[in-house]
XYZ file of C-alpha atoms in Angstrom:
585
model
C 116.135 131.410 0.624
C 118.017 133.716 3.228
C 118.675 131.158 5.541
C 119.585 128.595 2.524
C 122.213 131.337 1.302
C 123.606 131.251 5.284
C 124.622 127.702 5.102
C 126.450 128.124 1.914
C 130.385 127.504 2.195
C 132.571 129.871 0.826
C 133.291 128.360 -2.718
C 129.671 129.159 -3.346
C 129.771 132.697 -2.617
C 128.881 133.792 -6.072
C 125.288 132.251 -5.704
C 124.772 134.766 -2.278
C 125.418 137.695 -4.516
C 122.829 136.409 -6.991
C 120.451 134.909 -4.692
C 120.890 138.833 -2.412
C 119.721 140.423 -5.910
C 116.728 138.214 -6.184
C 115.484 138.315 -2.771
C 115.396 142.005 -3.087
C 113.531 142.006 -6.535
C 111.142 139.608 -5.401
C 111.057 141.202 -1.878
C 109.673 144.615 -3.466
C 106.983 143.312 -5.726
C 105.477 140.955 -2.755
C 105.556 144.342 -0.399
C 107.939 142.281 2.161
C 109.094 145.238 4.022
C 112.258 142.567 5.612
C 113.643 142.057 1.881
C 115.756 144.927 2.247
C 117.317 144.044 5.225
C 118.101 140.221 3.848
C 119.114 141.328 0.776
C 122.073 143.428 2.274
C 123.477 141.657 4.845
C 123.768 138.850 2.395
C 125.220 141.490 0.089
C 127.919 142.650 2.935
C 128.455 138.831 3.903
C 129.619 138.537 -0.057
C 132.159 141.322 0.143
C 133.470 139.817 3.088
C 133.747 136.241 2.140
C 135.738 137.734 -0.761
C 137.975 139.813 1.640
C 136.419 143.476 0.360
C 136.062 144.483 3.866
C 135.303 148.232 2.535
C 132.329 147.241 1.061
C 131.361 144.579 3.719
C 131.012 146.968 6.262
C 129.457 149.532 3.862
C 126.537 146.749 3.499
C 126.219 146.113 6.551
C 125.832 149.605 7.975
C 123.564 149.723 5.554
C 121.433 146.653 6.982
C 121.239 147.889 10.221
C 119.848 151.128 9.352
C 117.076 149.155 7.835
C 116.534 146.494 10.564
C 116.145 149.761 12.933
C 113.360 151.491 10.428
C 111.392 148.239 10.174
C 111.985 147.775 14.344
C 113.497 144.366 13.826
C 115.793 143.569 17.076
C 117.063 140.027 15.570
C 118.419 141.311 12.637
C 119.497 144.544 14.274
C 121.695 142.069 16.572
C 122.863 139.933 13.355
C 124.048 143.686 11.293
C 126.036 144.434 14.909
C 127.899 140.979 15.081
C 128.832 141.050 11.481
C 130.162 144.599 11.567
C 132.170 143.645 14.742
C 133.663 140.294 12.910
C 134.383 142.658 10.111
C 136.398 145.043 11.949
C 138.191 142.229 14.165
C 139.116 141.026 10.848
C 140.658 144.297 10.179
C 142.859 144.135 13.083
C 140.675 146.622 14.973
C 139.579 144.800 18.445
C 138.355 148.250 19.970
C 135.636 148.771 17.794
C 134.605 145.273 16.883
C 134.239 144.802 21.296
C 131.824 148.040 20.630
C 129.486 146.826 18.306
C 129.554 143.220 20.641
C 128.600 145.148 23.660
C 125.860 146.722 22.029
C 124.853 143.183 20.561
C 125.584 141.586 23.784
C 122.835 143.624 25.503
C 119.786 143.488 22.983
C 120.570 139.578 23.191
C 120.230 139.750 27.248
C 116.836 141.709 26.450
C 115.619 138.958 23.785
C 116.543 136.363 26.495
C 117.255 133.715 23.376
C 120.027 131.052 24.478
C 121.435 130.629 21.060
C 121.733 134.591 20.289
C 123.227 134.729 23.828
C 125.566 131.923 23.461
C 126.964 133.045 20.154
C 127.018 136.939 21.645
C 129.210 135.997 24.322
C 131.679 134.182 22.339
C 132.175 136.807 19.830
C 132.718 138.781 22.714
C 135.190 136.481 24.278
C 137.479 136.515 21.011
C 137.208 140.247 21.644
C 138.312 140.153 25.171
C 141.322 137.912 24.677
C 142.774 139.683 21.735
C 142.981 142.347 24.189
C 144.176 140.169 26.724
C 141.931 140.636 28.950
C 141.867 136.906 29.970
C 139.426 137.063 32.893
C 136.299 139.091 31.344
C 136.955 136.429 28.262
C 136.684 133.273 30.905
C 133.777 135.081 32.295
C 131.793 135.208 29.055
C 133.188 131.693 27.879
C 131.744 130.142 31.346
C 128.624 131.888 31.036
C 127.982 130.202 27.286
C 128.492 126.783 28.682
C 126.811 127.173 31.667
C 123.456 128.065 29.123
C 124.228 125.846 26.234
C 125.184 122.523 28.035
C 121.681 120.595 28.267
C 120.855 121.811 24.518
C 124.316 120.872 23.001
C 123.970 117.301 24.058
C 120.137 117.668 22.542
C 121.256 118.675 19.622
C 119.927 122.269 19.426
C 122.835 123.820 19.862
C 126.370 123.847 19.139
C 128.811 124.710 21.211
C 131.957 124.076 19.223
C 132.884 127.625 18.775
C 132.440 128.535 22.365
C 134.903 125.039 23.410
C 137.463 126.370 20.160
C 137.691 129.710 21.893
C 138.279 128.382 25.687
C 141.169 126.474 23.731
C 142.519 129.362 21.911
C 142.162 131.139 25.421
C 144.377 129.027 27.216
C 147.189 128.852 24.521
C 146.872 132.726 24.875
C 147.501 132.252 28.629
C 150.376 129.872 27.823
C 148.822 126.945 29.394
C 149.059 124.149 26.427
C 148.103 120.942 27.717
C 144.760 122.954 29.071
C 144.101 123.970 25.933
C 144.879 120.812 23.668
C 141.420 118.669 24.519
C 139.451 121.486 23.586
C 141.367 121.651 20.071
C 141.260 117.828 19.594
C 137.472 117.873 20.840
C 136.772 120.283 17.915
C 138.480 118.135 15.681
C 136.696 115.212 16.065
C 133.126 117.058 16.256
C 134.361 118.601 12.909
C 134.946 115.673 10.735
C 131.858 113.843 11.982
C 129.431 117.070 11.069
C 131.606 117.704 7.660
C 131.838 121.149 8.670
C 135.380 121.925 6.220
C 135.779 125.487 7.650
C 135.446 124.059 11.504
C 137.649 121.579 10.381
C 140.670 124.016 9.153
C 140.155 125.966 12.312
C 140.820 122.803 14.873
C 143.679 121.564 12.486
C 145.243 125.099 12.572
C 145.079 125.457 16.019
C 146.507 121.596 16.660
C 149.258 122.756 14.966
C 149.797 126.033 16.190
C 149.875 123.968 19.774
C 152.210 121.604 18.756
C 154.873 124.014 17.508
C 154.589 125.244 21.260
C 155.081 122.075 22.393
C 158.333 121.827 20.086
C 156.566 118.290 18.717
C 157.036 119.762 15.114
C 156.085 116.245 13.079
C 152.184 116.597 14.779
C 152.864 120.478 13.676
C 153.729 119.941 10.586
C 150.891 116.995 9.496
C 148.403 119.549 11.101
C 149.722 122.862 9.398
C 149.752 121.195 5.884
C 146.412 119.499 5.691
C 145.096 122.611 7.269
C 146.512 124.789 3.512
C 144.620 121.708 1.704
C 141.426 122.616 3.437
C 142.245 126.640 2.657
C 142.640 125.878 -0.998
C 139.883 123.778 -1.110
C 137.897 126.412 0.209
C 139.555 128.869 -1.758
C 139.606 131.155 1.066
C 142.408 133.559 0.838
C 142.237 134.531 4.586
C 142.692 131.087 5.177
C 145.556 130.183 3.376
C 147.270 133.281 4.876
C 146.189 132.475 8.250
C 148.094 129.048 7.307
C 150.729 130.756 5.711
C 151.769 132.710 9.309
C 151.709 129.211 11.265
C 154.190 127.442 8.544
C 156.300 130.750 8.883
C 155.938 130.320 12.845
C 157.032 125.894 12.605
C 160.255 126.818 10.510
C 161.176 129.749 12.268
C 160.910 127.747 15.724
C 162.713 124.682 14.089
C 165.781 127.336 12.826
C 165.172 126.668 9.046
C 164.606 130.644 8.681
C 164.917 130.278 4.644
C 161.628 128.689 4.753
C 160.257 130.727 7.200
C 160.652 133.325 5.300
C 159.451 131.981 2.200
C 156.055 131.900 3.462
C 156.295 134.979 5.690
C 156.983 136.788 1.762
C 153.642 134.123 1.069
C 151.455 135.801 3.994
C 152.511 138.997 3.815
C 151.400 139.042 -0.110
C 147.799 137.242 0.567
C 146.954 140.064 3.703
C 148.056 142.968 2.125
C 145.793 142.151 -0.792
C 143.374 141.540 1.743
C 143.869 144.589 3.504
C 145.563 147.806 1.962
C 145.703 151.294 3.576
C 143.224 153.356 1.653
C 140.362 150.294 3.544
C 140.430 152.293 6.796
C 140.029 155.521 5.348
C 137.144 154.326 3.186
C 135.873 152.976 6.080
C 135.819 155.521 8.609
C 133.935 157.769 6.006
C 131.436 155.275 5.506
C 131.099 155.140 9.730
C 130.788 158.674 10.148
C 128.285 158.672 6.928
C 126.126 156.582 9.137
C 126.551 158.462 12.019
C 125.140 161.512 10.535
C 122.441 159.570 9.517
C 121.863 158.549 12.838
C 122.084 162.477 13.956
C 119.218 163.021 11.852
C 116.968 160.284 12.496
C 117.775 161.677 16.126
C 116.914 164.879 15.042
C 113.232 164.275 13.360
C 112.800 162.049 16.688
C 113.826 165.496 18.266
C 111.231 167.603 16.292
C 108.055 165.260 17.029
C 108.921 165.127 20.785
C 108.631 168.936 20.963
C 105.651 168.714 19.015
C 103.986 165.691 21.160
C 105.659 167.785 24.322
C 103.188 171.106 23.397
C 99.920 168.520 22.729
C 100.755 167.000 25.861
C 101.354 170.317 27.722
C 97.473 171.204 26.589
C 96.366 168.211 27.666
C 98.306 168.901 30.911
C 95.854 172.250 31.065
C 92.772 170.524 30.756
C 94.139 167.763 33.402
C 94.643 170.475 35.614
C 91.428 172.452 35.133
C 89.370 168.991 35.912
C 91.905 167.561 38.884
C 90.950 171.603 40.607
C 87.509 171.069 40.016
C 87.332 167.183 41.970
C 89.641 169.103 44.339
C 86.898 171.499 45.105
C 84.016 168.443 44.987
C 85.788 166.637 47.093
C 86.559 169.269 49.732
C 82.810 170.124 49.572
C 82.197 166.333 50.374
C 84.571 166.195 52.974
C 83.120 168.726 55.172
C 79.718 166.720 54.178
C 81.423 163.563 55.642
C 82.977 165.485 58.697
C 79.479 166.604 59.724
C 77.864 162.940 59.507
C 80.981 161.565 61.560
C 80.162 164.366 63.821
C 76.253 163.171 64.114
C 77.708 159.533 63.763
C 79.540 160.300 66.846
C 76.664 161.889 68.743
C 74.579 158.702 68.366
C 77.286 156.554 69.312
C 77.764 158.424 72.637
C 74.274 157.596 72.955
C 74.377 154.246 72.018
C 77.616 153.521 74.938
C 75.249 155.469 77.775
C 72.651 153.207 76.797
C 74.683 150.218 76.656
C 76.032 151.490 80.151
C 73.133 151.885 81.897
C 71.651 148.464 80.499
C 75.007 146.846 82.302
C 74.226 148.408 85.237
C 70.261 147.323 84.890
C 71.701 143.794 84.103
C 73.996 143.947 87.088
C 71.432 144.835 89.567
C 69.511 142.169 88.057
C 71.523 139.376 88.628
C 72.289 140.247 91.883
C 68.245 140.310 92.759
C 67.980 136.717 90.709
C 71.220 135.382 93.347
C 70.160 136.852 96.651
C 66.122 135.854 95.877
C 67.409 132.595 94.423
C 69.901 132.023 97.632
C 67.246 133.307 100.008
C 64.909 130.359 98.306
C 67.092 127.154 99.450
C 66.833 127.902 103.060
C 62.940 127.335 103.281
C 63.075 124.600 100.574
C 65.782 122.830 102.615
C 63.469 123.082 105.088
C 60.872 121.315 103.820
C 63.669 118.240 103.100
C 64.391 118.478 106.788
C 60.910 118.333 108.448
C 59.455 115.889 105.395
C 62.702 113.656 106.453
C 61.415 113.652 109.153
C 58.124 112.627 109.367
C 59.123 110.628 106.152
C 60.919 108.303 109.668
C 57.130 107.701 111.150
C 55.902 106.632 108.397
C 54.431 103.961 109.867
C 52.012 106.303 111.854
C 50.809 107.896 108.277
C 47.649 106.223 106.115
C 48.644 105.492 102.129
C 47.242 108.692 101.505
C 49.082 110.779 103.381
C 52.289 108.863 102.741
C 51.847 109.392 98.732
C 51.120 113.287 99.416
C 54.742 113.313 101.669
C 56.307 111.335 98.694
C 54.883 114.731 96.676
C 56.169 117.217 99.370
C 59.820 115.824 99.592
C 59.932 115.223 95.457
C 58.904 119.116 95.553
C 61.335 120.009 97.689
C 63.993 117.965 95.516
C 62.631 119.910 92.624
C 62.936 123.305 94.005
C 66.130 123.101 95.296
C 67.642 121.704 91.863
C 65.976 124.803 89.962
C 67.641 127.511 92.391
C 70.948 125.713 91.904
C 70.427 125.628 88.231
C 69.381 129.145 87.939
C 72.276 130.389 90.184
C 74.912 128.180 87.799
C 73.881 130.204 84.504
C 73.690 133.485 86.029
C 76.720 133.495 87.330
C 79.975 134.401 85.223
C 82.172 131.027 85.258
C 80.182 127.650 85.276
C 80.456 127.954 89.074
C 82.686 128.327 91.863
C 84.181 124.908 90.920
C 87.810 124.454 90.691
C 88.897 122.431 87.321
C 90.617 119.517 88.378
C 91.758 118.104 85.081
C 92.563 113.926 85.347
C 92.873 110.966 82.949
C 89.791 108.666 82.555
C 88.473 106.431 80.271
C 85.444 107.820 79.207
C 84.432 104.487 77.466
C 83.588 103.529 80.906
C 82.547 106.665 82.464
C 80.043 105.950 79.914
C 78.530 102.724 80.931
C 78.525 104.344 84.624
C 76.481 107.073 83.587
C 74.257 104.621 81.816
C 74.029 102.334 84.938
C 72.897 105.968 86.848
C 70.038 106.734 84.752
C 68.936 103.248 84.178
C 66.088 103.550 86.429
C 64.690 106.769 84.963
C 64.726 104.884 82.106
C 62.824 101.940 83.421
C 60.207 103.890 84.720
C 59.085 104.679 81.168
C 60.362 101.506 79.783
C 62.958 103.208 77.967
C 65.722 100.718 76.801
C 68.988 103.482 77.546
C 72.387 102.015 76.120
C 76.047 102.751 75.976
C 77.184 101.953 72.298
C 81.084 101.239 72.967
C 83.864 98.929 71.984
C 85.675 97.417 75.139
C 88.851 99.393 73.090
C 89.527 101.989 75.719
C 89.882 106.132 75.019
C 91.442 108.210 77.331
C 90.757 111.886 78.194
C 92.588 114.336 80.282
C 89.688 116.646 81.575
C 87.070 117.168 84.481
C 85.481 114.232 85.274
C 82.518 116.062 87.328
C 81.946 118.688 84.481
C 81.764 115.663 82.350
C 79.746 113.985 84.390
C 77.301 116.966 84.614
C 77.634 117.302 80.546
C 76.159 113.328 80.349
C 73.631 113.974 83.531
C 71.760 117.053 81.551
C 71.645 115.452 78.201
C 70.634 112.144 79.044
C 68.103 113.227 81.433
C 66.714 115.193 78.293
C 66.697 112.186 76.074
C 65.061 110.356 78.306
C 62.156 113.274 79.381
C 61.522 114.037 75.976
C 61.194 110.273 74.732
C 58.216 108.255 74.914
C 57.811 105.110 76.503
C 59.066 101.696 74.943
C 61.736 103.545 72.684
C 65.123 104.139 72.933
C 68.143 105.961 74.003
C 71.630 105.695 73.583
C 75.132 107.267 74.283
C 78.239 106.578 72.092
C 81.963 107.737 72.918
C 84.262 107.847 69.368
C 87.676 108.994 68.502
C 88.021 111.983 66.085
C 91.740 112.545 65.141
C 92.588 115.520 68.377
C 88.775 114.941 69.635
C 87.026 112.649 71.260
C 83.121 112.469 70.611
C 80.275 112.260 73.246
C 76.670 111.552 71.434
C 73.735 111.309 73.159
C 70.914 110.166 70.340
C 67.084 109.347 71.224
C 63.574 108.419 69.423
C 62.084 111.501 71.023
C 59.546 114.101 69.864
C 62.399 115.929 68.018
C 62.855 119.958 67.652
C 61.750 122.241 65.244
C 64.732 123.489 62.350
C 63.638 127.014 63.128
C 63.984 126.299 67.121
C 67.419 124.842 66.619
C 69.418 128.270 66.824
C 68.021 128.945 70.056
C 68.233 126.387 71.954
C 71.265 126.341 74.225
C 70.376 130.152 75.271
C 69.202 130.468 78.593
C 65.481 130.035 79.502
C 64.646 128.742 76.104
C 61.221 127.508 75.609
C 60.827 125.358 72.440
C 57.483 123.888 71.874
C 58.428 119.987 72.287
C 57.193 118.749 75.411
C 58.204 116.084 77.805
C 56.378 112.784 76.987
C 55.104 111.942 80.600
C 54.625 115.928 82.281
C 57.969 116.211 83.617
C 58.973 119.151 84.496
C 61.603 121.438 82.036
C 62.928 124.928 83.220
C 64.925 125.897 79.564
C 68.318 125.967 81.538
C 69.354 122.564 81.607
C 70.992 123.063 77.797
C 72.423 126.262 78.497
C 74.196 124.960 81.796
C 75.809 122.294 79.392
C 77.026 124.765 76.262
C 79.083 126.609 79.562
C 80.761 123.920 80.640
C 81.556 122.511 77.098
C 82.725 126.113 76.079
C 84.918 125.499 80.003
C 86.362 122.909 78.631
C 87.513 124.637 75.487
C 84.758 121.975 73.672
C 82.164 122.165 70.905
C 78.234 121.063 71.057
C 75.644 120.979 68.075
C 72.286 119.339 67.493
C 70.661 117.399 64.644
C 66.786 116.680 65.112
C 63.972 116.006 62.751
C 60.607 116.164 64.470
C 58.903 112.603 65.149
C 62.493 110.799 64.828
C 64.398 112.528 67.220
C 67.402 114.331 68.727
C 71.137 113.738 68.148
C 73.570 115.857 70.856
C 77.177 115.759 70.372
C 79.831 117.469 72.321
C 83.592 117.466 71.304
C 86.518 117.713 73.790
C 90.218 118.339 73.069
C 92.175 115.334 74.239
């Protein structure tokens, strides 16, 4: 019913005085605590359709009193902009741009686009009746800018705000900047049937054409404007209309007329407004005032009592902050003396760790001189079973197969010294990287053609799964070629005869993929974690007694790790092994 009474026009402003005195009967007996504040604004928006300013602004201090007791911000913003229309309407811009500013910012705190946009052109009117042009372009802008997309939606309107950029510019003396925004109005206006829009834009058409000294378009505009006054019966407006037909004569030198209906205003706005109105209504502002001073006063009163609960509360605080104080000094100097223990142990912990490096050290160095010391007697053996391996014809089968055995010995020796020196040692070995471009595709199928007879021996069918596509890779080619020696040779060791073995290169995005996969014995899941650390011993065996040290695996995780590459294992026992290294390209 409030918002029915909002849309009324002004010859119906007898029903808002009736339908104001029902909203606040009903309002009390339903225990609607917003009644109130509806039922005098609408009271105060009576008074001033009817030009009884007094009273308007009595109502509406009265309204925003109550929209502050019941904490409502919206219609604390709506009692603001009605008291600042009221007193722009009584020719006081000062204090209607005060109650604006203080609307202005509760609107920037609710954040609502409509509120804002309407805010901001109340405020603008303010600003240029003061004639302070920029701050009112400012505000005008700034009501666009939000209201643009939702004007052509529909769900806003920004009429007002384009009626007040016009009246802005005529203020400013620029005419043909203001005239689209006054015709724009007056098209929007006849198409919505909004009659009080409609006598605005026609006013103001004519008001721009007397500047323009085109007094026929003046005078069609001025006089259908005073129909749409009397219509309305709207005194304001009809002296409002009144001043401009003064204004047309007076320009056009026919000062009889002119001041026919300056005698016409003057007698319509002194009715309006008479002297005793602003002495009425400063009383009334300084009666709410006081009432503000005491509201501020009982706020006053329970602050000093809530400031001598709190300052109790403070006590206690105080009492129980000393007392964790004291617990928690106690458990600092608990903490200092474990750190201090903490400390002890880990002194011990670095002289252990210390002297272990040192054992480890000497170590190492026993393992490479014993270990170099080794290859000169194995080598040997090479020489001498070289040798007589030359006269063999002089030896009997027997002793031929047991020099076959000495020399394969030899071979075997030597290759476990070297192997044993290459994962003792720091770096994979004293061999430079020489980094080169290579198909590995094909270094593939050579390393397949190497062990081939290995293979054979155990009729192992060993294959190089590739595409004849070729895939380049810029690394070592003899760390490579040691990566492929160690885990093929495992494949085929731990594989039993008549099975197979194979060795696939594949792209993966910034990798490239070497996997070795066989139909071995296969490892056990809980073996898995240790098997590329050095001397390893798993419990699959190889399938025909050859011999396995444990290093071969850990020799290969180096050089992979050299060559800034990845290696991991997939077996199931009984199926088999998958290796697979990846290399950076």
């Amino acid at each position: 019913m409030y918002d029915r009474c909002l849309d009324f026009s002004e010859d119906k402003i007898d029903s808002i005085h009736y339908y104001a005195d029902y909203i606040s009967k009903e309002a009390d007996q339903l225990k609607f605590n917003k009644g109130n504040v509806l039922s005098l604004r609408l009271k105060g928006i009576y008074e001033d359709l009817s030009n009884n300013y007094e009273k308007a602004i009595e109502y509406y201090l009265q309204s925003l009193q109550a929209a502050r007791v019941i904490h409502a911000p919206e219609y604390e913003m709506a009692a603001l902009s009605d008291l600042a229309i009221a007193y722009f309407s009584i020719r006081e811009p000062e204090k209607a741009k005060a109650f604006y500013l203080q609307c202005a910012r509760m609107s920037e705190l609710d954040g609502k686009i409509p509120s804002l946009i309407n805010t901001y052109n109340n405020l603008a009117v303010i600003y240029t009746q003061l004639k302070q042009y920029d701050s009112s372009h400012l505000l005008l802008n700034r009501a666009i800018q939000l209201g643009k997309t939702l004007d052509r939606q529909g769900k806003v309107s920004l009429s007002s705000t384009y009626n007040n950029l016009g009246n802005l510019y005529f203020k400013e003396k620029k005419f043909d900047e203001a005239l689209p925004y006054f015709w724009q109005n007056l098209i929007r206006h006849n198409n919505d049937g909004d009659y009080s829009g409609l006598w605005v834009a026609r006013l103001n058409l004519a008001d721009i054409y007397i500047e323009k000294h085109q007094y026929d378009s003046a005078v069609k505009y001025a006089q259908s404007a005073m129909e749409l006054a009397q219509q309305l019966e709207s005194k304001s407006k009809e002296a409002d209309t009144y001043s401009i037909l003064a204004k047309l004569y007076e320009y056009q030198g026919k000062y009889n007329k002119a001041y026919e209906y300056i005698k016409k205003w003057y007698s319509l706005d002194t009715a309006i407004l008479h002297s005793d109105t602003y002495k009425t209504i400063a009383a009334l502002q300084e009666r709410f005032h006081a009432g503000e001073r005491e509201a501020e006063n009982k706020l006053l009163q329970e602050k000093v009592e809530k400031e001598t609960i709190r300052t109790r509360e403070l006590t206690l605080v105080a009492v129980g902050l000393a007392i964790i104080g004291i617990l928690i000094a106690i458990g600092f100097v608990i903490k200092r003396n474990a750190h201090r223990q903490l400390q002890k142990t880990n002194d011990l912990i670095i002289q252990q760790n210390e002297k272990l490096s040192e054992l480890n050290y000497e170590k190492n160095s026993l393992i490479s001189i014993v270990s170099h010391d080794l290859n000169t007697p194995f080598a040997t053996i090479q020489i001498w079973g070289q040798v007589m391996q030359n006269n063999a014809d002089r030896l009997t089968p027997e002793q031929q197969k047991a020099m076959d055995r000495i020399l394969q010995a030899g071979m075997y020796g030597e290759r476990l010294i070297r192997q044993i020196l290459d994962v003792e040692r720091e770096d994979v070995g004293s061999h430079k990287l020489l980094l080169e471009k290579f198909d590995l595709r094909a270094f593939a199928e050579e390393m397949v053609d190497n062990f081939k007879p290995m293979a054979q021996k155990k009729n192992i069918s060993l294959q190089a799964e590739a595409t004849g596509k070729k895939l380049f890779i810029l690394s070592d080619r003899y760390l490579v070629g040691r990566i492929c020696e160690n885990l093929l040779s495992n494949a085929v060791k731990y594989t039993p005869q008549g099975k197979n073995v194979w060795i696939s290169i594949h792209d993966e995005h910034d990798h490239i993929g070497i996997k070795v996969r066989d139909e071995g014995v296969g490892i056990e899941k809980e073996e898995l974690p240790y098997l590329f650390s050095k001397y390893s011993k798993i419990s699959s065996r190889p399938t025909d007694g050859e011999a396995s040290n444990g290093l071969g695996l850990s020799i290969v995780k180096r050089i992979v790790e050299e060559l800034n590459g990845r290696i991991s294992c997939e077996s199931q026992i009984g199926i088999g092994s998958i290796f697979t290294v990846l290399l950076k390209k």
